[in-house]
Amino acid sequence: METIAVPFREDTADRLKRAAAEIGMPVGEFIASAAEGFIMDKEVHRGSPLSADQIAQIEAGLAAEREGRIISNAEAEARLAARRTR
């Protein structure tokens, strides 16, 4: 195993520490796992054509946007918060 030192801005380091703590993982292990997942995802999808299902999902999303059925994240969060307080 090799250790690589990577400097982070203080706010980013704090966020990484909190995220790792939320799932009960040491921060170094959390960062290594995230980096490995990112690399594996890129390797798996590099040059791979989209499946018919993926294309259909993209087309459905574009149609929803054209039809005005898309809401902002802020609106979605507001709607969910309203449901939780019922």
Phi, psi and omega in degrees: 000143179243141177261132178237123179273127181233120178283139177236149170299153184302317181294323178292318178300318179298318180294320177297317179298317179296316181298318179295317180296324180300328179254007176070038182238140174302144186300321179297317178294321178299312181294317180298318179296317179296317180295316178298316179299319179298312182295316180298318180298315179297319181292321181294320187265353182296118176076359180281131176290154177289145177283166178299323179294318178297318178297318179298319179295319178296314180297322178295320178294319178295320178296318179299321179295314179300325183274000178076022181266014180256135176242161181286162175301320180298317179294318178298316179296321179296318179295318179294320179297320179296322179294322181292335183267359179290000000 
